XYZ file of C-alpha atoms in Angstrom:
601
model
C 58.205 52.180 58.126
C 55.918 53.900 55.702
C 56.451 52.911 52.044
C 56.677 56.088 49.589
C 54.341 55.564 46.664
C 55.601 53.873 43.479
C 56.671 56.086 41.107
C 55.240 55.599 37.406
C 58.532 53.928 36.811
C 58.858 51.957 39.035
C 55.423 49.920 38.868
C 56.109 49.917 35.028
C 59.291 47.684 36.205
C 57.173 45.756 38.943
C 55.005 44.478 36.050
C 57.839 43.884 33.856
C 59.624 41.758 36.886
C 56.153 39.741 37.544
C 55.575 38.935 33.840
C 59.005 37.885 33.361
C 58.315 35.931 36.467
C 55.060 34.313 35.875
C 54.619 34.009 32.037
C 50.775 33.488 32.432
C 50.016 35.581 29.415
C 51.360 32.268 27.610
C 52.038 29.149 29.336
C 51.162 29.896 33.105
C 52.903 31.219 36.635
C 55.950 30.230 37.595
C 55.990 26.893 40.229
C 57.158 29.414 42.810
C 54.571 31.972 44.143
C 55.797 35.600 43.777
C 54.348 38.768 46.512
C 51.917 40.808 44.937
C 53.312 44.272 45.121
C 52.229 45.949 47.894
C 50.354 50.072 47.682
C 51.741 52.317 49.916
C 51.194 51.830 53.098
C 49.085 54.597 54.991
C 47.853 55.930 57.947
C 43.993 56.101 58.928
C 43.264 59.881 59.121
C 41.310 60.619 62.403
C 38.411 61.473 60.697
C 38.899 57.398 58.953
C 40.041 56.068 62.658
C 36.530 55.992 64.314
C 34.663 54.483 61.372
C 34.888 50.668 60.453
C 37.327 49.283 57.992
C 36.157 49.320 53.960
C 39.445 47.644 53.468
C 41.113 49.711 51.477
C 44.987 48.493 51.194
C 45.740 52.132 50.895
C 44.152 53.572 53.814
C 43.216 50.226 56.035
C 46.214 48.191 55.521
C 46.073 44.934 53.884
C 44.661 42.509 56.849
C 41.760 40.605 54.818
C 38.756 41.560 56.203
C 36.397 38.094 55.188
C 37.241 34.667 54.084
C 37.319 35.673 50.372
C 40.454 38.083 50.917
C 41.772 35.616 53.513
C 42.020 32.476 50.443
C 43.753 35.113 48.297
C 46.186 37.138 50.531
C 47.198 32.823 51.296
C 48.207 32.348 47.329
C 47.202 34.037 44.175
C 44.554 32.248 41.964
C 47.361 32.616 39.270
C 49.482 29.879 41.375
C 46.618 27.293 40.994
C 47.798 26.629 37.302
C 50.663 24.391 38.172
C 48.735 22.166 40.763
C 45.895 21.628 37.928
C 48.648 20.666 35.660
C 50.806 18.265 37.886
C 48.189 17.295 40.291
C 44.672 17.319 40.166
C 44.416 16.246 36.555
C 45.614 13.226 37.800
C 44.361 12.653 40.842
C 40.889 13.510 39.633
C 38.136 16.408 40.558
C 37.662 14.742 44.501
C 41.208 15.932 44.790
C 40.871 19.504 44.712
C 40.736 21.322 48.021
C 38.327 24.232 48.490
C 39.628 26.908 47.964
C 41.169 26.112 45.119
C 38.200 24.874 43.460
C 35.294 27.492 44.599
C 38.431 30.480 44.265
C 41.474 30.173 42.530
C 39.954 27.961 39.870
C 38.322 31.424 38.053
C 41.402 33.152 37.698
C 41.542 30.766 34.689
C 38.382 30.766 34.399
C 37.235 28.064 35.591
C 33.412 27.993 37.192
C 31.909 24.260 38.721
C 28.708 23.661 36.664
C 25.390 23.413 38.493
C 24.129 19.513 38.805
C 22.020 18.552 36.521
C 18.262 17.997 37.705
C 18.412 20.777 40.481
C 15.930 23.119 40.257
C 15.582 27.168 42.008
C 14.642 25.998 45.289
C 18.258 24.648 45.809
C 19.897 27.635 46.015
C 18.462 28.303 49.188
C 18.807 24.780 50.454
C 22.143 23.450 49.388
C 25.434 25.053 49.682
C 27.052 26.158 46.985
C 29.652 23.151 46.930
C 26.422 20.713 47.314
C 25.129 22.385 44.316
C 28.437 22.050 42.137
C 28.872 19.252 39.681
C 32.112 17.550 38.936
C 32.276 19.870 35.751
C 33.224 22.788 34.973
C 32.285 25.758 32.389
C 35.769 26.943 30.745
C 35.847 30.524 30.007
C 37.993 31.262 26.774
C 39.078 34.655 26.627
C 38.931 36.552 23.612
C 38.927 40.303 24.108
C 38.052 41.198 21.233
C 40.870 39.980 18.510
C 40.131 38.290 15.206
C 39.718 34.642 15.027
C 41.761 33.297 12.565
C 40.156 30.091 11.087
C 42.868 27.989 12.521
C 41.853 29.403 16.258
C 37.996 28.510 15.203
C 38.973 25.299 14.406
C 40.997 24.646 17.991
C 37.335 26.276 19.669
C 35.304 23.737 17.701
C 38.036 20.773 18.813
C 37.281 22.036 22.444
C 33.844 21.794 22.275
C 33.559 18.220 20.353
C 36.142 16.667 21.953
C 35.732 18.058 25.433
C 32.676 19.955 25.978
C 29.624 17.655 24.448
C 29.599 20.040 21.883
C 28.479 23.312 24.060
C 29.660 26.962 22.711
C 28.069 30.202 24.054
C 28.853 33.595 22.995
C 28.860 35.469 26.385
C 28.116 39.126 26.343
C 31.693 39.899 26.801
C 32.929 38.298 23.832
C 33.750 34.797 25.441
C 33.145 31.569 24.218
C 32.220 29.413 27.123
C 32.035 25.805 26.927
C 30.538 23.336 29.400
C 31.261 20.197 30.630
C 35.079 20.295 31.035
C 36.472 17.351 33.263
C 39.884 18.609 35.062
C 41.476 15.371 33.176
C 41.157 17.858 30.017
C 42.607 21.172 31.379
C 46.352 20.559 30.362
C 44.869 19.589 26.985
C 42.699 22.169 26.523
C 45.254 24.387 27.566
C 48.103 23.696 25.200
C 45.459 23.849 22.444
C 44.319 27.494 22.918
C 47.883 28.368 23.732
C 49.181 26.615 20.456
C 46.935 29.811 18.414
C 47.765 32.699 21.149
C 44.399 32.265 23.089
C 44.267 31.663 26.735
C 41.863 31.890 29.738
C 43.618 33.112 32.509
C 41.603 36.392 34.442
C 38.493 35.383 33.140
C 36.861 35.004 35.760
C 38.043 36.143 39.677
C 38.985 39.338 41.042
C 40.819 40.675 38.692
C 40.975 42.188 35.050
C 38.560 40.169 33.131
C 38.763 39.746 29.439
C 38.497 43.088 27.510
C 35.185 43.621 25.271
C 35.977 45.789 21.941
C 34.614 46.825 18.939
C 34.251 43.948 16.750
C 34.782 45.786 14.211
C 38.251 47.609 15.255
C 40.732 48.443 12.217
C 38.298 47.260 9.609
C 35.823 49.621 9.376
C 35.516 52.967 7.409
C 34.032 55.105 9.658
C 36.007 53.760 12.487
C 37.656 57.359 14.557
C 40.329 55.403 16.031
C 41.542 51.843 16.263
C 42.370 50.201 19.846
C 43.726 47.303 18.791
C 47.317 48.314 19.492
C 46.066 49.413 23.322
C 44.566 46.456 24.070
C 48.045 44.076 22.394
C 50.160 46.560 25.413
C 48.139 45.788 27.930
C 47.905 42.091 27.183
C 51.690 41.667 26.907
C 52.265 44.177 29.824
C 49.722 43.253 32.696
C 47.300 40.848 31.768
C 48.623 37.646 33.675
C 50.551 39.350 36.123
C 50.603 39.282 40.023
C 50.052 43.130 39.765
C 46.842 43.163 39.113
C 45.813 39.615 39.789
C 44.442 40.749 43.637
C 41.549 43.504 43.124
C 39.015 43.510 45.562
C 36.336 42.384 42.926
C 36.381 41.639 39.300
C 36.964 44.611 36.948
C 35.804 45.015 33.446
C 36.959 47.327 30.597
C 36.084 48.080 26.883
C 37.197 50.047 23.775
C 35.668 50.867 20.927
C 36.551 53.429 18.375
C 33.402 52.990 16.201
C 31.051 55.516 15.683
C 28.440 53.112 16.391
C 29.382 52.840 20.526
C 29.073 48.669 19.735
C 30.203 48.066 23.386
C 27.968 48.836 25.613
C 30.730 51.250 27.173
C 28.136 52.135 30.316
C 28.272 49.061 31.432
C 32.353 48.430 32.509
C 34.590 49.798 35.535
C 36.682 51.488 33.039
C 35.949 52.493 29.177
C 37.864 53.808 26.244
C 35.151 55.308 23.365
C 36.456 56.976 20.670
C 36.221 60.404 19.849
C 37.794 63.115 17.874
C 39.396 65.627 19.892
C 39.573 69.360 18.392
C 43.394 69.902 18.691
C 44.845 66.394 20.076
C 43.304 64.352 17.336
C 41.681 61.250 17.202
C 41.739 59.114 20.978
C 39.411 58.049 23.671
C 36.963 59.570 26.447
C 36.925 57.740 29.426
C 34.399 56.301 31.255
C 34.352 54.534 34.619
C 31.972 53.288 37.473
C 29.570 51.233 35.304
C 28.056 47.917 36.329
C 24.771 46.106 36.869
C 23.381 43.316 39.153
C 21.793 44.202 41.768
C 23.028 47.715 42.151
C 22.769 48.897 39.112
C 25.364 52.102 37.908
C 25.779 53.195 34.683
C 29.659 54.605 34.013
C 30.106 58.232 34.369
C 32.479 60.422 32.003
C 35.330 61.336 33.606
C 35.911 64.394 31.083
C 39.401 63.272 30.399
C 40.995 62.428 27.207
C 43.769 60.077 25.990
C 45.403 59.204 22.440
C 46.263 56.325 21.857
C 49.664 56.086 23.259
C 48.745 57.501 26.457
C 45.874 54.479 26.810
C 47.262 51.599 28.124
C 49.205 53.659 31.024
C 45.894 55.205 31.885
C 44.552 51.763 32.072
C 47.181 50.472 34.350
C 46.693 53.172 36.361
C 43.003 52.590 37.225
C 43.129 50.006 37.785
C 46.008 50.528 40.364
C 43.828 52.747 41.939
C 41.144 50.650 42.736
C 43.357 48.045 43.505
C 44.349 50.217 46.497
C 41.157 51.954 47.234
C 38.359 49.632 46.413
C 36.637 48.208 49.149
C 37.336 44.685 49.680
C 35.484 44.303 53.669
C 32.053 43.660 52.092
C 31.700 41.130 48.573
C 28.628 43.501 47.504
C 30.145 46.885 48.022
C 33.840 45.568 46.044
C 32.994 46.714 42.663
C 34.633 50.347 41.153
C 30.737 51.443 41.070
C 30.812 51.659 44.784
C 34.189 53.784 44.583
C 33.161 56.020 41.968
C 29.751 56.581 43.836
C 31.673 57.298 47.447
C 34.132 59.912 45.405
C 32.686 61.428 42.648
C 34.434 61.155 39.049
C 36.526 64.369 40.154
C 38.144 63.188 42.857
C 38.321 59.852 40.787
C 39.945 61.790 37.973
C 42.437 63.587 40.793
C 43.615 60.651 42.540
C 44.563 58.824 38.891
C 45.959 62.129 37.778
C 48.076 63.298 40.838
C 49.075 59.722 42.427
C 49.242 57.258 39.695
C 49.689 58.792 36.468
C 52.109 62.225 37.951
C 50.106 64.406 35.594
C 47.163 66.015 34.374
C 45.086 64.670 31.284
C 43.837 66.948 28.796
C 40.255 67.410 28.835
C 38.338 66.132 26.157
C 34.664 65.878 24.425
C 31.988 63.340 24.855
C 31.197 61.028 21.688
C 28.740 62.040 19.477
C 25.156 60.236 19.648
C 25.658 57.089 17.074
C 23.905 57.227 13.493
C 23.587 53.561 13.049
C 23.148 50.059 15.028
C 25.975 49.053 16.834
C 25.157 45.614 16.452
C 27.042 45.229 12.880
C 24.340 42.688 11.846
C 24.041 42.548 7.830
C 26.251 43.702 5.107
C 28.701 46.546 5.610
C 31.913 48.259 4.105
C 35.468 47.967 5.078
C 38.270 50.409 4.920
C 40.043 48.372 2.461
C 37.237 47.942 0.149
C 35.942 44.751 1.260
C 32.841 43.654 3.227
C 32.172 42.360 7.161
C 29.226 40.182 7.483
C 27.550 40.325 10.549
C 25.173 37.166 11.789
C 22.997 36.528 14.157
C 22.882 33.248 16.410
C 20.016 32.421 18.664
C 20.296 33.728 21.714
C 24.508 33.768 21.369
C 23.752 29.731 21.128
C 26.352 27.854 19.211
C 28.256 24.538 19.246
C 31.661 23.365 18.261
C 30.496 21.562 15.186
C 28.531 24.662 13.879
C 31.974 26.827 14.723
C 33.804 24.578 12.872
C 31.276 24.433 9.671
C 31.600 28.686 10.407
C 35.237 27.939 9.784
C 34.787 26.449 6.422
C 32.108 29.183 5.197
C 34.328 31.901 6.263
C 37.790 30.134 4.751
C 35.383 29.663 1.296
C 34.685 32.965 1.560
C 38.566 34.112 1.684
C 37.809 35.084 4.919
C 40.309 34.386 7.667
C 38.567 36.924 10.583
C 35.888 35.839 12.452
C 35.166 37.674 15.726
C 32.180 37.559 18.365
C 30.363 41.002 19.530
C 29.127 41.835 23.268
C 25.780 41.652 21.805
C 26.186 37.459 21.429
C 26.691 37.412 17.657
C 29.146 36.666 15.365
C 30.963 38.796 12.326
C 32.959 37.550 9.509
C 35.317 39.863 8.198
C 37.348 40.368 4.845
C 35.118 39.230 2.676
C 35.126 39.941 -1.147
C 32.579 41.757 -2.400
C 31.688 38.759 -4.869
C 31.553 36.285 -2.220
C 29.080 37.993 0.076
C 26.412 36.308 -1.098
C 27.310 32.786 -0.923
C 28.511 33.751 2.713
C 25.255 34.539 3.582
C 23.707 31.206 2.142
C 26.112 29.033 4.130
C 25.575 30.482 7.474
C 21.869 30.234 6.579
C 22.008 26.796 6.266
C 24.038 26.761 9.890
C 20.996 28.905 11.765
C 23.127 32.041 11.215
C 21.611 34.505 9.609
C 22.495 37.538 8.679
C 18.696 38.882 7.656
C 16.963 38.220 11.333
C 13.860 39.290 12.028
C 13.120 41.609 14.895
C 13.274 39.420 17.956
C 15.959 36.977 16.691
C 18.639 40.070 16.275
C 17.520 41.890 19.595
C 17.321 39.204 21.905
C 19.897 37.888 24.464
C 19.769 35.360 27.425
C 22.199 34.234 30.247
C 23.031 30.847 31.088
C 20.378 30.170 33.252
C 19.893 27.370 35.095
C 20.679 24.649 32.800
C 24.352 25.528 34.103
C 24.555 28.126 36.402
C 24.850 27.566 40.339
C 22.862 30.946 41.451
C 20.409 30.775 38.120
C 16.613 29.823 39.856
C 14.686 29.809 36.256
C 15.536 28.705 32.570
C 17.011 31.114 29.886
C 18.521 29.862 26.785
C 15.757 27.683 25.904
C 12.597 29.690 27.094
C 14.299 32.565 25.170
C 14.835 30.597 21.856
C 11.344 29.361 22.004
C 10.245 33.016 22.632
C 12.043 34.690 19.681
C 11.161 31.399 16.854
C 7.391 32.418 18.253
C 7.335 36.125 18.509
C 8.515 36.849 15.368
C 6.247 34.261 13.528
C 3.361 35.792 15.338
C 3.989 39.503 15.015
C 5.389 38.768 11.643
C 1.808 41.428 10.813
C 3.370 44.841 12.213
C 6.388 46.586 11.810
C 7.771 47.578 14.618
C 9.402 51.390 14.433
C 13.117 50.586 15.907
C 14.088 47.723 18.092
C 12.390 46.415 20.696
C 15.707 44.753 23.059
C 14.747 41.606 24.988
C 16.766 40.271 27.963
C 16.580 37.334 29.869
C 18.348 36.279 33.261
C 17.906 33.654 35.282
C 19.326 35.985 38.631
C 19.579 39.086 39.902
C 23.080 39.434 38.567
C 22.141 40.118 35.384
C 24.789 38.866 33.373
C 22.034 39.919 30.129
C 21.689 43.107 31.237
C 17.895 43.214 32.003
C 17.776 46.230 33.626
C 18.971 48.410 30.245
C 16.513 46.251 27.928
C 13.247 47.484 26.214
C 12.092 44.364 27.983
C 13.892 42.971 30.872
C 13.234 39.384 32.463
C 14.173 38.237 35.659
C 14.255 34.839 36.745
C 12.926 34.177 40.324
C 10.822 31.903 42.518
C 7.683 32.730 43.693
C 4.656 30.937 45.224
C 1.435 30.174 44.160
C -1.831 30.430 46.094
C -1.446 27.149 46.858
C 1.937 27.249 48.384
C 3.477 25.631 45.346
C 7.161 27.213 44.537
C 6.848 28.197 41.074
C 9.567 29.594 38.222
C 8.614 33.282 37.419
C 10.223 36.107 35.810
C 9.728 39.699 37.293
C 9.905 42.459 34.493
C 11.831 45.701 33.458
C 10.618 47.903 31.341
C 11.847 50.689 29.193
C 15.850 50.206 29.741
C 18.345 50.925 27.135
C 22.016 52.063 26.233
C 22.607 55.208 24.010
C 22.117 53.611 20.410
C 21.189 54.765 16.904
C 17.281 54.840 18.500
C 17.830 56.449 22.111
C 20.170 59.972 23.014
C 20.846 59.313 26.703
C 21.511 55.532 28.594
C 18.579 54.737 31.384
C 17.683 51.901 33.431
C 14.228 50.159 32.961
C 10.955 50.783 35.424
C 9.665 47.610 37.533
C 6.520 46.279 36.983
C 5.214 45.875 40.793
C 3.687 42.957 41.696
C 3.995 41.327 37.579
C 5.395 37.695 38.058
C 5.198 36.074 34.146
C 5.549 32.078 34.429
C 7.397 29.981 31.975
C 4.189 29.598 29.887
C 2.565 33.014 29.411
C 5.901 34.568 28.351
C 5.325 34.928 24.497
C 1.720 35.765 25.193
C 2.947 38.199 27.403
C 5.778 40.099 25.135
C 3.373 39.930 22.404
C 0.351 41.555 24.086
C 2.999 44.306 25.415
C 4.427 45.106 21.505
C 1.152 45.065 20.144
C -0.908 47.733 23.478
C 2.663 49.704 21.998
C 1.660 50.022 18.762
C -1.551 51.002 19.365
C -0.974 53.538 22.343
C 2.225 55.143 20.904
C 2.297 58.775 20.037
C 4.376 59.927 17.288
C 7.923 58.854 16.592
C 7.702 57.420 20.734
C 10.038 54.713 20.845
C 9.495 51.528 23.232
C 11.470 52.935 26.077
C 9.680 56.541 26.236
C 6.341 54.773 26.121
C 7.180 52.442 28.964
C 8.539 54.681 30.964
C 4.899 57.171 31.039
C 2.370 54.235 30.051
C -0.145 53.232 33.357
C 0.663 50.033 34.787
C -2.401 48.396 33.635
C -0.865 49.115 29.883
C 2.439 47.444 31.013
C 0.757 44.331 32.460
């Protein structure tokens, strides 16, 4: 019998009935599993029946199509919460069966550590359990809302008492900590819950944590605040067996700063504010963006929402690629690959006509940004105090420096602290005479909020220190890079800033490929036959900013492998053949982009 699809209504009342009956938002699933509800079921049209399977529930059926579907369509990662509790942190790490460990773990966000002392060459020799350690990063998710100074200090017990005192801000606006024994996860767990944080969907196929302006309901030029969107959707969906079975992970972001501080090209779905002429202020949405190796950059669809309409516009999108993304291949599973295969019109129709039951107003496109939407230094608030924005190295923290942020930012009368996508760190709510004593504690932490050029612009990955697919080193190279770049150009002044991304992958969880300067760890040989870390480079990449009108993605070097050891020589030859070859009021990006090779090498 063919099923009828859902009305608006009626999946409203699904997710009610699978929050009700899970509770993950909180305290976790329910012992029992529940059925993820099921898309319409549809028949191939002829011109579909002679081509193979994409796996699209609503037009192929839901028969997994690899062993990835197969684990899930068996139990939903959400269900692994209970075993962890009652089970494996008891019976230890050599406990846990496969596919809950490499699968369901990450729907709380949950990753195995790489072991120490392996280097690149391992990823193509040993398996990816081989290459696992009995550890795991934790993924804490955030998305986006203030950090009182009690939740700091439950993030800073994590990391001391758990983690060996590991803290990275992700480029999402995570806090991942390292070195979590599955002893620690009911701990851990009651902890974060105790201050209304979690970590559930950070990781797995489904809706990871939201990114959002740091900045939302504070600031005075802000056009419209998403904080109440993002508070429904949490309560609503987040958590639930609805949306807990995409056929790859899916990101979203809002922002209603002027500023665009979320890199809103980058995610399946995004909400950026704008001013519409006769609806007022809402958002313009954006989906289809993504990196890696494919890389996409979002497309408008030309729709606008207010506020109120945003969280059911949400839930519908995400609906829809539930039911239409492809789920037969890993690499072709991400909303990029839908929104290239339709088009954003039929994209816009299908969420209009099926999912939502009516048309969206069109709307404009944001205006080009005025100012850095990086929200490092001093700047106002709409209530007439200040937000402080610092700048870690290379998003590099620890639990005893969050907790020492805690008691800066509490002596400051401060009790808002939030992380950006950018991997630094804002205190909010600040009185005006306070700033400055602010400013001197977080000095004395390694936070400043003054950085010079390459310690604000710079951002790394996790590399291999942790990572299971990393093949080179990030954090550290990069640290070393940015202490020595900007103590050896500290002679020029540079004319805007000069972004500089390091991954240790091709996923590029720094976003290399939309950096002034983009590094990519690999392995390559020597003449000798030696393997050897390199890094190929991108060059001229960037996101629409205060210094560039339109997103693009950076040019490839051919043939340029940097090593390890000539990569501060290298960046600093590069700046300075810049500076000398620019025309007038060029930026980085425009001169890499029509400079000869030999310039770029």
């Amino acid at each position: 019998m063919t099923a009828s699809k859902p009305s608006p209504r009626s999946r409203k009342d699904a997710a009610a009935t699978a929050k009700a009956s899970t509770d993950q938002a909180a305290a976790g699933p329910a012992q029992s599993p529940a059925t993820t509800p099921a898309p319409p079921a549809r028949k191939p049209s002829l011109k579909k029946a002679n081509k193979r399977p994409e796996g699209q529930w609503a037009v192929d059926g839901q028969e997994p199509l690899n062993a990835n579907e197969v684990v899930k369509a068996a139990d939903d990662g959400l269900h692994v919460r209970p075993r962890i509790i009652d089970i494996y942190s008891k019976t230890g790490f050599d406990s846990i069966p496969e596919d809950d460990l490499q699968t369901r773990f990450r729907w709380w966000g949950l990753y195995t550590q790489r072991k120490p002392g392996l280097d690149g060459t391992a990823n193509a020799t040993m398996s990816d359990t081989e290459r696992s350690d009995k550890y795991f990063l934790q993924r804490i998710r955030i998305d986006g809302m203030p950090l009182s100074i009690q939740r700091l200090r439950v993030l800073a017990s994590i990391s001391t008492d758990f983690g060996r005192d590991t803290a990275d801000i992700t480029d999402r606006q995570n806090l991942q900590v390292h070195w979590i024994d599955v002893a620690d996860l009911p701990e851990i767990w009651r902890r974060l819950e105790s201050v209304g944080l979690n970590t559930v969907h950070t990781a797995g196929d489904a809706p990871r944590a939201f990114t959002a302006s740091p900045v939302a309901g504070v600031s005075a030029n802000e056009i419209v605040d998403p904080t109440p969107v993002i508070a429904e959707i949490r309560e609503k969906w987040i958590g639930t067996e609805e949306v807990s079975n995409l056929p790859r992970k899916f990101k979203t972001c809002f922002t209603g700063d002027p500023g665009l501080d979320v890199a809103h090209e980058l995610n399946d779905i995004s909400f950026v504010g704008v001013r519409h002429p006769e609806l007022g202020p809402g958002f313009d949405i954006w989906a289809g963006g993504g990196l890696s190796a494919n890389p996409h950059l979002a497309e408008r669809l030309g729709a606008f929402v207010t506020a109120d309409e945003a969280a059911d516009v949400w839930h519908a999108m995400i609906l829809v690629f539930r039911d239409y993304g492809f789920r037969r291949l890993r690499n072709k599973a991400r909303m990029k690959f839908l929104v290239e295969a339709w088009g954003v019109e039929k994209l816009r129709d299908v969420l209009e006509r099926e999912y939502l039951g009516h048309k969206l107003a069109d709307g404009p496109a944001p205006e080009a940004p005025t100012e850095p939407g990086d929200h490092i230094g001093v700047h106002d608030q709409k209530n007439g105090r200040k937000y402080v924005g610092f700048a870690p190295t290379v998003g590099r923290l620890s639990g005893t420096i969050l907790a020492k942020v805690a008691d800066a930012a509490e002596k400051a009368g401060s009790d808002d602290v939030r992380f950006t996508p950018y991997q630094k760190l804002l205190v909010l709510d600040v009185e005006p005479d306070r700033v400055d004593q602010l400013v001197a504690d977080m000095e004395e932490l390694g936070l400043t909020a003054h950085p010079k050029p390459f310690r604000r612009n710079t951002m790394a990955c996790t590399g291999i220190e942790f990572c299971k697919q990393a093949f080179t080193e990030t954090k550290a190279p990069a640290a070393r890079m940015v202490d020595d770049l900007d103590t050896r150009l500290a002679d020029v002044t540079l004319p805007g800033p000069i972004t500089l991304n390091m991954n240790g992958c091709p996923h590029s969880c720094a976003r290399i490929q939309v950096a002034d300067i983009g590094l990519k760890g690999q392995l390559t040989r020597t003449p000798e036959g030696e393997t050897q870390q390199t890094y190929q480079v991108h060059l001229g990449g960037g996101l629409v900013s205060s210094n560039r009108d339109d997103p693009g993605l950076g040019r490839t070097v051919r043939g340029l492998k940097v090593t390890p050891d000539d990569l501060t020589d290298y960046v600093e030859r590069l700046t300075r053949r810049f500076l000398e070859q620019r025309a007038d009021d060029e930026s980085f990006a425009q001169w890499a982009h029509r400079a000869e090779e030999d310039s770029l090498r």
